[in-house]
C-alpha positions in Angstrom: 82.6 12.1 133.9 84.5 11.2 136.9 88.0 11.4 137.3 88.6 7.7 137.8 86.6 7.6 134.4 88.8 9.9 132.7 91.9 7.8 134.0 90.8 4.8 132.9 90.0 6.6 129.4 93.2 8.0 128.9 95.1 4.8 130.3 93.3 2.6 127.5 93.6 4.9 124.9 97.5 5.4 125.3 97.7 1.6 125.6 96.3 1.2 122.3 98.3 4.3 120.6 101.3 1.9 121.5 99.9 -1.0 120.0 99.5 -1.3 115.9 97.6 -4.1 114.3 97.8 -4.1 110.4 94.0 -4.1 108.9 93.3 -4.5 105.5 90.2 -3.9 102.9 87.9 -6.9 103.1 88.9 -8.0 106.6 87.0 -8.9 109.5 88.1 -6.5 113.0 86.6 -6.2 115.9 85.8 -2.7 117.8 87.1 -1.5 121.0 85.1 -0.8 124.0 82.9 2.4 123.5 83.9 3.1 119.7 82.9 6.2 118.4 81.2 5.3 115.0 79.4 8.1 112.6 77.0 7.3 109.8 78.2 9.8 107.3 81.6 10.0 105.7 81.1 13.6 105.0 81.0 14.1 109.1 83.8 11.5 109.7 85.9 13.5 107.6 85.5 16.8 109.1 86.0 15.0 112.4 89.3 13.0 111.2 91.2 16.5 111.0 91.0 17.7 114.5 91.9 16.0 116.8 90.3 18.3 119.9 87.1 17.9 117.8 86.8 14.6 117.9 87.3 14.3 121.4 84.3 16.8 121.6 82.6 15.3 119.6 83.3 12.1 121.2 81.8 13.2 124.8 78.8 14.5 123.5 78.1 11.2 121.5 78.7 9.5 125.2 76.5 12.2 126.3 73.7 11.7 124.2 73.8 10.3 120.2 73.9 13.0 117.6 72.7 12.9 113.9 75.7 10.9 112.2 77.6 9.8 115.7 77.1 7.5 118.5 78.9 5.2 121.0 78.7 1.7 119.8 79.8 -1.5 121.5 82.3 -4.0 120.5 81.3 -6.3 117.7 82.3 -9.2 115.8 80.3 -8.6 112.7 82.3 -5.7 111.5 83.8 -6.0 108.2 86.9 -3.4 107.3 85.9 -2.1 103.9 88.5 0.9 103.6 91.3 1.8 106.0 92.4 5.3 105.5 95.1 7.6 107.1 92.5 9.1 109.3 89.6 7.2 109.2 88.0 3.7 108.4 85.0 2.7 106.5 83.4 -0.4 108.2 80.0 -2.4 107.3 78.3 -3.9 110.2 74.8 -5.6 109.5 75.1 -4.8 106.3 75.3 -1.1 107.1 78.2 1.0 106.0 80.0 2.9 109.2 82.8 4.8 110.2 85.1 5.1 112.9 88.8 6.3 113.6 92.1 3.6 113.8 92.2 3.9 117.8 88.7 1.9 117.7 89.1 -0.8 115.6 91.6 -3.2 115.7 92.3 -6.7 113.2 90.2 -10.0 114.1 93.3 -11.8 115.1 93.6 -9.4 117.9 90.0 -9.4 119.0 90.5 -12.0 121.9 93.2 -9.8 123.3 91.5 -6.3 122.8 88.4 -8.0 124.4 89.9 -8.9 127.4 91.7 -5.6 127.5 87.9 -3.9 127.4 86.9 -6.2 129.8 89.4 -5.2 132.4 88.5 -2.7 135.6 91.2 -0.7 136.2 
């Protein structure tokens, strides 16, 4: 990963630390650009209590996909089912998902956090 990557990584990521958007059970969000998403809430919850390992664990899903984690795209079809302290369960296709707060964000925000992705910086 260049450094220009990593910039742009950490730029984005502080940007939406600053920013909090209320989500609810039942609602419809919207991910950010390059969510990292797992496939089993055992997993999510082992990442959800280190941060340094989910940043790990992060990179190698950009890297290549593992097991229970992947990079996934945004996406309007994502339903909120449960929004935890650390982590949120999500349905998409009518698949049930997981991903941290940072990467999901409420449906009234989605215009704005998809321009935001959209941006070059």
């Amino acid at each position: 990963m260049s450094i220009h990557a990593i910039r742009r990584y950490w730029v984005i990521t502080t940007v939406l630390a600053c920013i909090t958007f209320p989500l609810h059970a039942d609602q419809p969000a919207t991910l950010v650009q390059s969510a990292h998403v797992c496939t089993d809430e055992s997993e999510t919850q082992r990442l959800a209590i280190n941060d340094q390992l989910r940043e790990m664990a992060k990179a190698l899903a950009e890297f290549k996909p593992t097991t229970f984690c992947f990079i996934m795209q945004p996406s309007l079809a994502v339903l909120v089912l449960e929004k935890g302290e650390t982590y949120v369960k999500f349905s998409h296709d009518s698949k049930v998902m997981y991903t941290f707060p940072e990467y999901i964000h409420a449906d009234d925000t989605a215009n704005v956090m998809a321009g935001l992705a959209d941006n070059t910086l």
